[in-house]
């Protein structure tokens, strides 16, 4: 999705270049890793319910598959751009590598607004996307998943089309399927819980008790809701959340000094993570401008909505009491803002580590599909905790011993693993 004046691919390349310098990567490895290995651009003709045909633009980027098949979601968004898909495919490579799962990075998208499409039209679009690329994806090549405005139903239509094209059952082709149709228990909670597993470890290392902390959260969708659930269960207090208001085309921050009540807010939240403003006010929430989430007197900030949300303009608004930024969204902090956070000694849990719970659970889904045996939810979440904790500690140890910023340490681990795999295969 395009955010005006901000190019996520340029940001992803800038972050990569910095680590390539740090690692003194050779020229060929740099060239190979700073762009996708392959990208597909295609048109998808879809018959609409009224008999007319609309042609949608589709993409798939396979950034790197040296460590295993590419993995990454498919976004449906009217402002989808190839540069966003490129950046996200690159971040997926680093994300899979930092949690050490045997997968590479990919991402896909379709320029469309599913709000304007009937269920049947969406089904034809999903099937068209798969037909356009069926020969270049698959359980051993590239495994898609849901992302912005795509859901388990879309994944099931895509799986069905893939199996129709190839004439066999391939449950490991796609993840994020409905539970009971090859989906994994725990996937819905995985990203938010995963973020809190890393936050819990960070606070432990910093010698701060979770119960003594408060947080301000940007976003109130899948990631934010489950992060809030687990964080409050551990004893933390969430002071405010922000979300997008579709009717006003604006964002708002909802604040309660005594702490928000997740259950009551969920009752007045739509499926897109939008809170009903008048009901929130009736429940005693203050309604502040959307940007206010960043300037709260909290110990922890959790950006869990969009990219480019902590930037050179607003980073100065972060209060001195903020000790940790745990990034739920992809690319929420720009490199310029990173520098400021670094100088101020704010502990940042970088996006591709903090939000890797989703892809880790998708990997578990693939493993369960391959075994044709599904684990109970508790087992999935236990395994997730182990993976996230181990990944966090590896990054933290490196950051400590080499005196690196957490994002740089995470990059050093990921890029070394991926560059090493490319070398071991004899690619460079
Ligand atoms: P979602 O669609 O469920 O929720 C998004 C939330 O952000 C909604 O509450 C929406 O109202 C809010 N929002 C949108 N624009 C906003 C604005 N300008 N200001 C404040 N709030 C705004 O999405 P999600 O699945 O929770 O994902 C959130 C972020 O996390 C995205 O960057 C996504 O790429 C990333 N992510 C998600 C997963 C996952 O498993 N869901 C995994 C990794 C990364």
CSV table of C-alpha atoms and ligand atoms in Angstrom, one decimal:
chain,number,residue,atom,x,y,z
A,1,UNK,CA,0.0,0.0,0.0
A,2,UNK,CA,1.4,3.4,-0.8
A,3,UNK,CA,1.9,6.0,1.9
A,4,UNK,CA,2.4,9.4,0.3
A,5,UNK,CA,6.1,10.4,-0.1
A,6,UNK,CA,7.3,7.2,1.5
A,7,UNK,CA,8.9,4.4,-0.4
A,8,UNK,CA,9.3,1.2,1.7
A,9,UNK,CA,11.5,-0.5,-0.8
A,10,UNK,CA,14.0,2.4,-0.6
A,11,UNK,CA,13.8,2.1,3.2
A,12,UNK,CA,14.4,-1.7,3.1
A,13,UNK,CA,17.4,-1.2,0.8
A,14,UNK,CA,18.8,1.5,3.0
A,15,UNK,CA,18.5,-0.8,6.0
A,16,UNK,CA,20.1,-3.6,4.1
A,17,UNK,CA,23.0,-1.5,2.8
A,18,UNK,CA,23.9,-0.4,6.3
A,19,UNK,CA,24.1,-4.0,7.5
A,20,UNK,CA,26.0,-5.1,4.3
A,21,UNK,CA,28.6,-2.4,5.3
A,22,UNK,CA,28.7,-3.7,8.8
A,23,UNK,CA,29.2,-7.3,7.6
A,24,UNK,CA,31.6,-6.2,4.8
A,25,UNK,CA,29.6,-8.2,2.4
A,26,UNK,CA,31.1,-8.8,-1.0
A,27,UNK,CA,29.7,-7.0,-4.1
A,28,UNK,CA,28.0,-10.0,-5.6
A,29,UNK,CA,26.2,-10.9,-2.3
A,30,UNK,CA,25.0,-7.3,-2.0
A,31,UNK,CA,23.7,-7.2,-5.5
A,32,UNK,CA,21.9,-10.5,-5.0
A,33,UNK,CA,20.3,-9.6,-1.7
A,34,UNK,CA,19.3,-6.0,-2.2
A,35,UNK,CA,16.6,-6.9,-4.7
A,36,UNK,CA,14.2,-9.8,-5.2
A,37,UNK,CA,15.5,-12.9,-7.0
A,38,UNK,CA,12.3,-13.0,-9.1
A,39,UNK,CA,9.2,-10.9,-9.5
A,40,UNK,CA,6.0,-11.6,-11.5
A,41,UNK,CA,3.6,-8.9,-12.7
A,42,UNK,CA,0.4,-10.1,-14.3
A,43,UNK,CA,-3.1,-9.2,-15.3
A,44,UNK,CA,-6.1,-11.1,-13.9
A,45,UNK,CA,-9.3,-10.8,-15.9
A,46,UNK,CA,-12.3,-11.3,-13.6
A,47,UNK,CA,-15.9,-11.7,-14.7
A,48,UNK,CA,-18.0,-9.5,-12.6
A,49,UNK,CA,-21.5,-10.4,-11.4
A,50,UNK,CA,-23.1,-8.1,-14.0
A,51,UNK,CA,-21.3,-10.0,-16.8
A,52,UNK,CA,-18.7,-7.3,-17.5
A,53,UNK,CA,-15.0,-8.1,-17.2
A,54,UNK,CA,-12.5,-6.2,-15.0
A,55,UNK,CA,-8.8,-6.6,-15.3
A,56,UNK,CA,-6.8,-6.5,-12.0
A,57,UNK,CA,-3.1,-6.1,-11.6
A,58,UNK,CA,-1.3,-8.8,-9.6
A,59,UNK,CA,2.2,-9.2,-8.3
A,60,UNK,CA,4.4,-11.8,-6.6
A,61,UNK,CA,8.0,-11.1,-5.5
A,62,UNK,CA,10.3,-13.9,-4.4
A,63,UNK,CA,13.1,-12.1,-2.7
A,64,UNK,CA,15.3,-15.1,-1.7
A,65,UNK,CA,14.9,-18.8,-1.3
A,66,UNK,CA,18.4,-20.0,-0.4
A,67,UNK,CA,17.2,-21.2,3.0
A,68,UNK,CA,13.9,-22.8,1.8
A,69,UNK,CA,10.7,-22.0,-0.2
A,70,UNK,CA,9.7,-18.4,-0.2
A,71,UNK,CA,7.0,-17.5,2.3
A,72,UNK,CA,4.8,-14.4,2.6
A,73,UNK,CA,1.3,-13.0,2.4
A,74,UNK,CA,-0.9,-11.7,-0.4
A,75,UNK,CA,-2.4,-8.2,0.1
A,76,UNK,CA,-5.6,-6.9,-1.5
A,77,UNK,CA,-5.4,-3.1,-1.5
A,78,UNK,CA,-6.4,-0.3,-3.9
A,79,UNK,CA,-3.0,1.5,-3.4
A,80,UNK,CA,-0.9,-1.6,-3.6
A,81,UNK,CA,2.5,-0.9,-5.3
A,82,UNK,CA,5.2,-3.2,-6.6
A,83,UNK,CA,7.7,-1.3,-4.3
A,84,UNK,CA,5.7,-2.2,-1.2
A,85,UNK,CA,5.6,-5.8,-2.3
A,86,UNK,CA,9.3,-5.8,-3.0
A,87,UNK,CA,10.1,-4.3,0.4
A,88,UNK,CA,7.8,-6.7,2.2
A,89,UNK,CA,9.3,-9.7,0.4
A,90,UNK,CA,12.7,-8.6,1.5
A,91,UNK,CA,11.6,-8.2,5.1
A,92,UNK,CA,10.1,-11.7,5.0
A,93,UNK,CA,13.5,-13.1,4.1
A,94,UNK,CA,15.0,-11.5,7.2
A,95,UNK,CA,12.0,-12.4,9.4
A,96,UNK,CA,12.2,-16.2,8.5
A,97,UNK,CA,16.0,-16.1,9.0
A,98,UNK,CA,15.9,-14.3,12.4
A,99,UNK,CA,13.6,-17.0,13.9
A,100,UNK,CA,15.6,-19.6,12.1
A,101,UNK,CA,12.8,-21.3,10.1
A,102,UNK,CA,13.8,-23.0,6.9
A,103,UNK,CA,12.0,-20.6,4.6
A,104,UNK,CA,12.8,-17.6,2.4
A,105,UNK,CA,10.9,-14.4,1.7
A,106,UNK,CA,8.1,-13.6,-0.7
A,107,UNK,CA,5.1,-11.3,-0.9
A,108,UNK,CA,2.2,-10.8,-3.3
A,109,UNK,CA,-0.5,-8.4,-3.9
A,110,UNK,CA,-3.5,-7.4,-6.1
A,111,UNK,CA,-4.5,-3.8,-6.8
A,112,UNK,CA,-8.1,-4.0,-5.7
A,113,UNK,CA,-10.6,-3.0,-3.0
A,114,UNK,CA,-12.4,-6.0,-1.7
A,115,UNK,CA,-15.0,-3.8,-0.2
A,116,UNK,CA,-16.3,-3.2,-3.7
A,117,UNK,CA,-16.4,-6.8,-4.7
A,118,UNK,CA,-19.0,-9.5,-4.0
A,119,UNK,CA,-17.9,-12.8,-2.4
A,120,UNK,CA,-18.2,-14.5,-5.8
A,121,UNK,CA,-16.1,-11.8,-7.5
A,122,UNK,CA,-13.5,-12.2,-4.8
A,123,UNK,CA,-13.5,-15.9,-5.3
A,124,UNK,CA,-12.9,-15.5,-9.1
A,125,UNK,CA,-10.1,-13.0,-8.3
A,126,UNK,CA,-8.4,-15.5,-5.9
A,127,UNK,CA,-8.7,-18.3,-8.4
A,128,UNK,CA,-7.4,-16.0,-11.2
A,129,UNK,CA,-4.4,-14.9,-9.1
A,130,UNK,CA,-3.5,-18.6,-8.6
A,131,UNK,CA,-4.0,-19.5,-12.3
A,132,UNK,CA,-1.7,-16.7,-13.3
A,133,UNK,CA,1.2,-18.0,-11.1
A,134,UNK,CA,0.4,-21.7,-10.4
A,135,UNK,CA,3.6,-22.9,-12.1
A,136,UNK,CA,5.8,-20.6,-10.1
A,137,UNK,CA,4.5,-21.1,-6.5
A,138,UNK,CA,3.8,-24.3,-4.5
A,139,UNK,CA,4.8,-26.0,-1.2
A,140,UNK,CA,8.3,-26.5,-2.4
A,141,UNK,CA,8.7,-23.2,-4.2
A,142,UNK,CA,6.7,-20.4,-2.7
A,143,UNK,CA,4.0,-20.5,0.0
A,144,UNK,CA,1.5,-17.6,0.2
A,145,UNK,CA,-0.6,-16.6,3.2
A,146,UNK,CA,-3.2,-14.0,4.2
A,147,UNK,CA,-2.2,-10.3,4.7
A,148,UNK,CA,-3.9,-7.0,4.4
A,149,UNK,CA,-7.6,-7.6,3.5
A,150,UNK,CA,-7.2,-11.2,2.6
A,151,UNK,CA,-8.5,-13.9,5.0
A,152,UNK,CA,-8.8,-17.7,5.5
A,153,UNK,CA,-11.6,-18.0,3.0
A,154,UNK,CA,-9.5,-16.4,0.3
A,155,UNK,CA,-6.7,-18.9,1.1
A,156,UNK,CA,-9.1,-21.8,0.8
A,157,UNK,CA,-10.3,-20.7,-2.7
A,158,UNK,CA,-6.6,-20.3,-3.7
A,159,UNK,CA,-5.8,-23.8,-2.4
A,160,UNK,CA,-8.7,-25.3,-4.2
A,161,UNK,CA,-7.6,-23.6,-7.5
A,162,UNK,CA,-4.0,-24.7,-7.0
A,163,UNK,CA,-5.1,-28.3,-6.4
A,164,UNK,CA,-7.4,-28.2,-9.4
A,165,UNK,CA,-4.6,-26.9,-11.7
A,166,UNK,CA,-2.1,-29.5,-10.4
A,167,UNK,CA,-4.6,-32.4,-10.0
A,168,UNK,CA,-3.6,-33.5,-6.5
A,169,UNK,CA,-3.9,-32.4,-2.8
A,170,UNK,CA,-1.3,-29.9,-1.7
A,171,UNK,CA,-2.3,-28.7,1.8
A,172,UNK,CA,1.1,-27.2,2.3
A,173,UNK,CA,0.7,-24.8,-0.7
A,174,UNK,CA,-0.8,-22.0,1.4
A,175,UNK,CA,-1.1,-21.1,5.1
A,176,UNK,CA,-3.7,-19.2,7.1
A,177,UNK,CA,-6.4,-21.7,6.0
A,178,UNK,CA,-9.5,-22.1,8.2
A,179,UNK,CA,-9.0,-24.4,11.2
A,180,UNK,CA,-10.5,-27.8,10.2
A,181,UNK,CA,-9.4,-27.2,6.6
A,182,UNK,CA,-5.7,-27.4,7.1
A,183,UNK,CA,-5.3,-24.3,9.3
A,184,UNK,CA,-3.4,-24.3,12.6
A,185,UNK,CA,-4.9,-23.5,16.0
A,186,UNK,CA,-3.1,-20.5,17.5
A,187,UNK,CA,-2.5,-18.7,14.2
A,188,UNK,CA,-5.0,-15.9,15.0
A,189,UNK,CA,-3.2,-15.1,18.3
A,190,UNK,CA,0.4,-15.9,17.0
A,191,UNK,CA,1.6,-12.4,15.9
A,192,UNK,CA,0.3,-10.5,18.9
A,193,UNK,CA,1.3,-13.2,21.4
A,194,UNK,CA,4.7,-13.5,19.7
A,195,UNK,CA,5.3,-9.8,20.1
A,196,UNK,CA,4.6,-10.0,23.8
A,197,UNK,CA,6.9,-13.1,24.2
A,198,UNK,CA,9.7,-10.9,22.9
A,199,UNK,CA,8.6,-7.9,25.0
A,200,UNK,CA,8.4,-10.1,28.2
A,201,UNK,CA,12.0,-11.2,27.5
A,202,UNK,CA,13.2,-7.6,26.8
A,203,UNK,CA,11.7,-6.3,30.1
A,204,UNK,CA,13.3,-9.2,32.0
A,205,UNK,CA,16.7,-8.3,30.5
A,206,UNK,CA,16.2,-4.7,31.4
A,207,UNK,CA,15.2,-5.6,34.9
A,208,UNK,CA,11.7,-4.1,34.6
A,209,UNK,CA,8.6,-5.9,36.0
A,210,UNK,CA,5.8,-6.2,33.4
A,211,UNK,CA,3.3,-5.4,36.2
A,212,UNK,CA,5.0,-2.1,36.7
A,213,UNK,CA,4.7,-1.0,33.1
A,214,UNK,CA,2.1,0.7,30.9
A,215,UNK,CA,1.8,0.8,27.1
A,216,UNK,CA,0.3,2.9,24.3
A,217,UNK,CA,-0.7,1.0,21.1
A,218,UNK,CA,-1.2,2.2,17.6
A,219,UNK,CA,-3.8,0.0,15.8
A,220,UNK,CA,-6.6,-2.2,17.2
A,221,UNK,CA,-6.6,-5.0,14.7
A,222,UNK,CA,-5.4,-8.6,14.8
A,223,UNK,CA,-1.9,-7.9,16.0
A,224,UNK,CA,-2.8,-5.2,18.5
A,225,UNK,CA,-5.8,-7.0,20.1
A,226,UNK,CA,-3.8,-10.2,20.9
A,227,UNK,CA,-0.8,-8.3,22.0
A,228,UNK,CA,-3.0,-6.4,24.4
A,229,UNK,CA,-4.6,-9.6,25.6
A,230,UNK,CA,-1.4,-11.3,26.6
A,231,UNK,CA,0.3,-8.1,27.8
A,232,UNK,CA,-2.5,-7.4,30.2
A,233,UNK,CA,-2.7,-11.0,31.3
A,234,UNK,CA,1.0,-10.7,32.3
A,235,UNK,CA,0.0,-7.6,34.4
A,236,UNK,CA,0.8,-4.7,32.1
A,237,UNK,CA,-1.6,-1.7,31.7
A,238,UNK,CA,-2.6,-0.4,28.3
A,239,UNK,CA,-3.4,3.4,28.5
A,240,UNK,CA,-4.5,4.0,25.0
A,241,UNK,CA,-5.1,2.5,21.5
A,242,UNK,CA,-5.6,4.2,18.2
A,243,UNK,CA,-7.4,3.1,15.1
A,244,UNK,CA,-8.8,4.3,11.8
A,245,UNK,CA,-12.3,5.6,11.6
A,246,UNK,CA,-13.8,4.7,8.2
A,247,UNK,CA,-16.7,7.2,8.3
A,248,UNK,CA,-14.5,10.2,9.3
A,249,UNK,CA,-11.5,9.1,7.1
A,250,UNK,CA,-9.3,9.9,10.1
A,251,UNK,CA,-7.6,8.1,13.0
A,252,UNK,CA,-8.3,8.6,16.7
A,253,UNK,CA,-6.6,7.6,19.9
A,254,UNK,CA,-8.9,6.3,22.7
A,255,UNK,CA,-7.5,6.8,26.2
A,256,UNK,CA,-8.5,5.8,29.7
A,257,UNK,CA,-6.2,6.9,32.4
A,258,UNK,CA,-7.0,3.8,34.5
A,259,UNK,CA,-6.2,1.6,31.5
A,260,UNK,CA,-8.4,0.4,28.6
A,261,UNK,CA,-10.6,-2.6,29.0
A,262,UNK,CA,-10.0,-5.0,26.1
A,263,UNK,CA,-13.3,-6.9,26.4
A,264,UNK,CA,-15.5,-3.8,26.4
A,265,UNK,CA,-13.6,-2.3,23.5
A,266,UNK,CA,-13.9,-5.5,21.5
A,267,UNK,CA,-17.6,-5.3,21.8
A,268,UNK,CA,-17.7,-2.0,20.0
A,269,UNK,CA,-15.0,-2.8,17.4
A,270,UNK,CA,-15.8,-3.8,13.8
A,271,UNK,CA,-14.0,-6.6,11.9
A,272,UNK,CA,-11.5,-4.1,10.4
A,273,UNK,CA,-10.3,-3.0,13.8
A,274,UNK,CA,-12.3,0.2,13.9
A,275,UNK,CA,-13.8,1.4,17.2
A,276,UNK,CA,-17.3,3.0,17.4
A,277,UNK,CA,-16.4,6.5,18.6
A,278,UNK,CA,-19.7,7.4,20.2
A,279,UNK,CA,-19.9,4.1,22.1
A,280,UNK,CA,-16.3,4.5,23.2
A,281,UNK,CA,-17.0,8.0,24.6
A,282,UNK,CA,-20.1,6.7,26.3
A,283,UNK,CA,-17.9,4.1,28.0
A,284,UNK,CA,-15.7,6.9,29.4
A,285,UNK,CA,-12.9,6.9,26.8
A,286,UNK,CA,-11.3,10.2,25.9
A,287,UNK,CA,-11.1,10.6,22.1
A,288,UNK,CA,-7.8,12.3,21.0
A,289,UNK,CA,-6.3,12.9,17.6
A,290,UNK,CA,-4.9,9.7,15.9
A,291,UNK,CA,-1.3,10.8,16.3
A,292,UNK,CA,-1.7,11.2,20.1
A,293,UNK,CA,-0.8,7.5,20.7
A,294,UNK,CA,2.9,8.4,20.3
A,295,UNK,CA,3.0,11.1,23.0
A,296,UNK,CA,1.5,9.2,25.9
A,297,UNK,CA,3.2,8.9,29.3
A,298,UNK,CA,3.8,5.2,28.8
A,299,UNK,CA,6.8,2.9,29.3
A,300,UNK,CA,6.2,1.0,26.1
A,301,UNK,CA,5.0,2.0,22.6
A,302,UNK,CA,3.6,-0.7,20.3
A,303,UNK,CA,3.1,0.6,16.7
A,304,UNK,CA,0.8,-2.1,15.3
A,305,UNK,CA,-1.0,-0.5,12.4
A,306,UNK,CA,1.1,0.8,9.4
A,307,UNK,CA,4.5,1.5,8.1
A,308,UNK,CA,6.3,4.9,8.5
A,309,UNK,CA,4.5,5.8,11.8
A,310,UNK,CA,7.5,6.9,13.8
A,311,UNK,CA,9.5,9.3,11.6
A,312,UNK,CA,11.8,12.3,11.7
A,313,UNK,CA,8.8,14.6,12.3
A,314,UNK,CA,7.1,12.9,15.2
A,315,UNK,CA,9.9,11.0,17.0
A,316,UNK,CA,10.6,14.1,19.2
A,317,UNK,CA,7.1,13.8,20.6
A,318,UNK,CA,8.0,10.5,22.3
A,319,UNK,CA,8.1,11.1,26.0
A,320,UNK,CA,11.3,10.6,28.0
A,321,UNK,CA,9.7,7.9,30.0
A,322,UNK,CA,9.4,5.5,27.1
A,323,UNK,CA,11.8,2.6,27.5
A,324,UNK,CA,10.8,0.1,24.9
A,325,UNK,CA,9.3,0.3,21.4
A,326,UNK,CA,8.0,-3.1,20.3
A,327,UNK,CA,7.2,-3.0,16.6
A,328,UNK,CA,4.1,-5.0,15.6
A,329,UNK,CA,3.7,-3.4,12.2
A,330,UNK,CA,6.1,-3.9,9.3
A,331,UNK,CA,8.4,-0.9,8.8
A,332,UNK,CA,6.8,1.4,11.4
A,333,UNK,CA,10.0,3.3,12.2
A,334,UNK,CA,12.1,5.2,9.6
A,335,UNK,CA,15.9,5.0,9.7
A,336,UNK,CA,16.0,8.7,10.7
A,337,UNK,CA,13.7,8.1,13.7
A,338,UNK,CA,15.8,5.0,14.5
A,339,UNK,CA,18.9,7.2,15.0
A,340,UNK,CA,17.0,9.4,17.5
A,341,UNK,CA,15.7,6.4,19.4
A,342,UNK,CA,19.2,5.0,19.5
A,343,UNK,CA,20.7,8.2,20.9
A,344,UNK,CA,18.0,8.3,23.5
A,345,UNK,CA,18.7,4.7,24.6
A,346,UNK,CA,15.2,3.5,23.8
A,347,UNK,CA,15.2,-0.3,23.5
A,348,UNK,CA,13.7,-1.2,20.1
A,349,UNK,CA,12.4,-4.7,19.4
A,350,UNK,CA,12.6,-4.6,15.6
A,351,UNK,CA,9.6,-5.5,13.4
A,352,UNK,CA,11.0,-8.5,11.7
A,353,UNK,CA,11.8,-10.1,15.1
A,354,UNK,CA,8.8,-8.7,17.1
A,355,UNK,CA,6.1,-9.7,14.6
A,356,UNK,CA,7.6,-13.0,13.4
A,357,UNK,CA,5.1,-15.0,15.4
A,358,UNK,CA,2.7,-15.1,12.5
A,359,UNK,CA,5.1,-16.6,10.0
A,360,UNK,CA,6.5,-18.9,12.7
A,361,UNK,CA,3.0,-20.3,13.2
A,362,UNK,CA,2.4,-20.5,9.4
A,363,UNK,CA,5.5,-22.6,9.3
A,364,UNK,CA,4.0,-24.8,12.1
A,365,UNK,CA,0.8,-25.0,9.9
A,366,UNK,CA,2.9,-26.3,7.0
A,367,UNK,CA,4.6,-28.9,9.2
A,368,UNK,CA,1.3,-30.1,10.5
A,369,UNK,CA,-0.1,-30.3,7.0
A,370,UNK,CA,2.9,-32.3,5.8
A,371,UNK,CA,2.4,-34.7,8.7
A,372,UNK,CA,-1.4,-34.6,8.3
A,373,UNK,CA,-1.5,-34.4,12.0
A,374,UNK,CA,-2.7,-31.3,13.9
A,375,UNK,CA,-1.4,-30.2,17.3
A,376,UNK,CA,-3.6,-28.8,20.2
A,377,UNK,CA,-3.5,-25.0,20.6
A,378,UNK,CA,-1.4,-25.2,23.8
A,379,UNK,CA,1.3,-27.1,21.9
A,380,UNK,CA,1.4,-24.6,19.1
A,381,UNK,CA,1.7,-21.6,21.5
A,382,UNK,CA,4.3,-23.4,23.6
A,383,UNK,CA,6.4,-24.0,20.5
A,384,UNK,CA,5.9,-20.4,19.4
A,385,UNK,CA,7.1,-19.1,22.8
A,386,UNK,CA,10.2,-21.3,22.5
A,387,UNK,CA,11.0,-20.0,19.0
A,388,UNK,CA,10.4,-16.4,19.7
A,389,UNK,CA,12.3,-16.4,23.0
A,390,UNK,CA,15.3,-18.1,21.5
A,391,UNK,CA,15.3,-15.7,18.6
A,392,UNK,CA,15.0,-12.7,20.9
A,393,UNK,CA,17.8,-13.9,23.2
A,394,UNK,CA,20.1,-14.6,20.2
A,395,UNK,CA,19.6,-11.0,18.9
A,396,UNK,CA,19.9,-9.5,22.4
A,397,UNK,CA,23.2,-11.4,23.2
A,398,UNK,CA,24.7,-10.2,19.9
A,399,UNK,CA,23.5,-6.6,20.5
A,400,UNK,CA,25.1,-6.7,24.0
A,401,UNK,CA,28.4,-8.2,23.1
A,402,UNK,CA,28.9,-6.1,19.9
A,403,UNK,CA,27.3,-3.0,21.4
A,404,UNK,CA,24.8,-2.9,18.5
A,405,UNK,CA,21.3,-1.4,18.2
A,406,UNK,CA,18.8,-4.2,18.4
A,407,UNK,CA,17.6,-3.7,14.8
A,408,UNK,CA,21.2,-3.9,13.6
A,409,UNK,CA,21.9,-7.0,15.6
A,410,UNK,CA,18.8,-8.7,14.2
A,411,UNK,CA,19.9,-7.7,10.7
A,412,UNK,CA,23.4,-9.0,11.2
A,413,UNK,CA,22.0,-12.4,12.2
A,414,UNK,CA,19.5,-12.6,9.4
A,415,UNK,CA,21.7,-11.3,6.6
A,416,UNK,CA,24.6,-13.5,7.7
A,417,UNK,CA,22.4,-16.6,7.6
A,418,UNK,CA,20.9,-15.8,4.2
A,419,UNK,CA,24.2,-14.6,2.7
A,420,UNK,CA,25.8,-17.8,4.1
A,421,UNK,CA,23.2,-20.0,2.5
A,422,UNK,CA,23.7,-18.3,-0.8
A,423,UNK,CA,27.5,-18.9,-0.5
A,424,UNK,CA,27.1,-22.5,0.6
A,425,UNK,CA,24.9,-23.2,-2.4
A,426,UNK,CA,27.6,-21.7,-4.6
A,427,UNK,CA,25.5,-18.8,-5.9
A,428,UNK,CA,28.0,-16.1,-5.1
B,1,LIG,P1,-5.6,-5.3,10.8
B,1,LIG,O1,-6.1,-4.9,9.5
B,1,LIG,O2,-6.3,-6.4,11.6
B,1,LIG,O3,-5.6,-4.0,11.8
B,1,LIG,C1,-5.0,-2.8,11.5
B,1,LIG,C2,-5.4,-1.7,12.5
B,1,LIG,O4,-4.7,-0.5,12.2
B,1,LIG,C3,-6.9,-1.4,12.6
B,1,LIG,O5,-7.3,-1.3,13.9
B,1,LIG,C4,-7.0,-0.1,11.9
B,1,LIG,O6,-8.1,0.7,12.3
B,1,LIG,C5,-5.7,0.5,12.3
B,1,LIG,N1,-5.2,1.7,11.5
B,1,LIG,C6,-5.2,1.8,10.2
B,1,LIG,N2,-4.8,3.0,9.8
B,1,LIG,C7,-4.5,3.7,11.0
B,1,LIG,C8,-4.0,4.9,11.3
B,1,LIG,N3,-3.7,5.8,10.3
B,1,LIG,N4,-3.8,5.3,12.6
B,1,LIG,C9,-4.1,4.4,13.6
B,1,LIG,N5,-4.6,3.2,13.3
B,1,LIG,C10,-4.8,2.8,12.1
B,1,LIG,O7,-4.1,-5.5,10.6
B,1,LIG,P2,-3.1,-6.4,11.5
B,1,LIG,O8,-3.1,-7.8,10.9
B,1,LIG,O9,-3.3,-6.2,12.9
B,1,LIG,O10,-1.7,-5.9,11.0
B,1,LIG,C11,-1.1,-4.6,11.5
B,1,LIG,C12,0.3,-4.5,11.0
B,1,LIG,O11,1.0,-5.6,11.4
B,1,LIG,C13,0.5,-4.4,9.5
B,1,LIG,O12,1.6,-3.6,9.3
B,1,LIG,C14,0.8,-5.8,9.1
B,1,LIG,O13,1.5,-5.9,7.9
B,1,LIG,C15,1.7,-6.2,10.3
B,1,LIG,N6,1.8,-7.7,10.5
B,1,LIG,C16,0.6,-8.4,10.7
B,1,LIG,C17,0.8,-9.8,10.9
B,1,LIG,C18,-0.4,-10.6,11.2
B,1,LIG,O14,-0.2,-11.8,11.4
B,1,LIG,N7,-1.6,-10.1,11.2
B,1,LIG,C19,2.0,-10.4,10.9
B,1,LIG,C20,3.2,-9.6,10.7
B,1,LIG,C21,3.0,-8.2,10.5
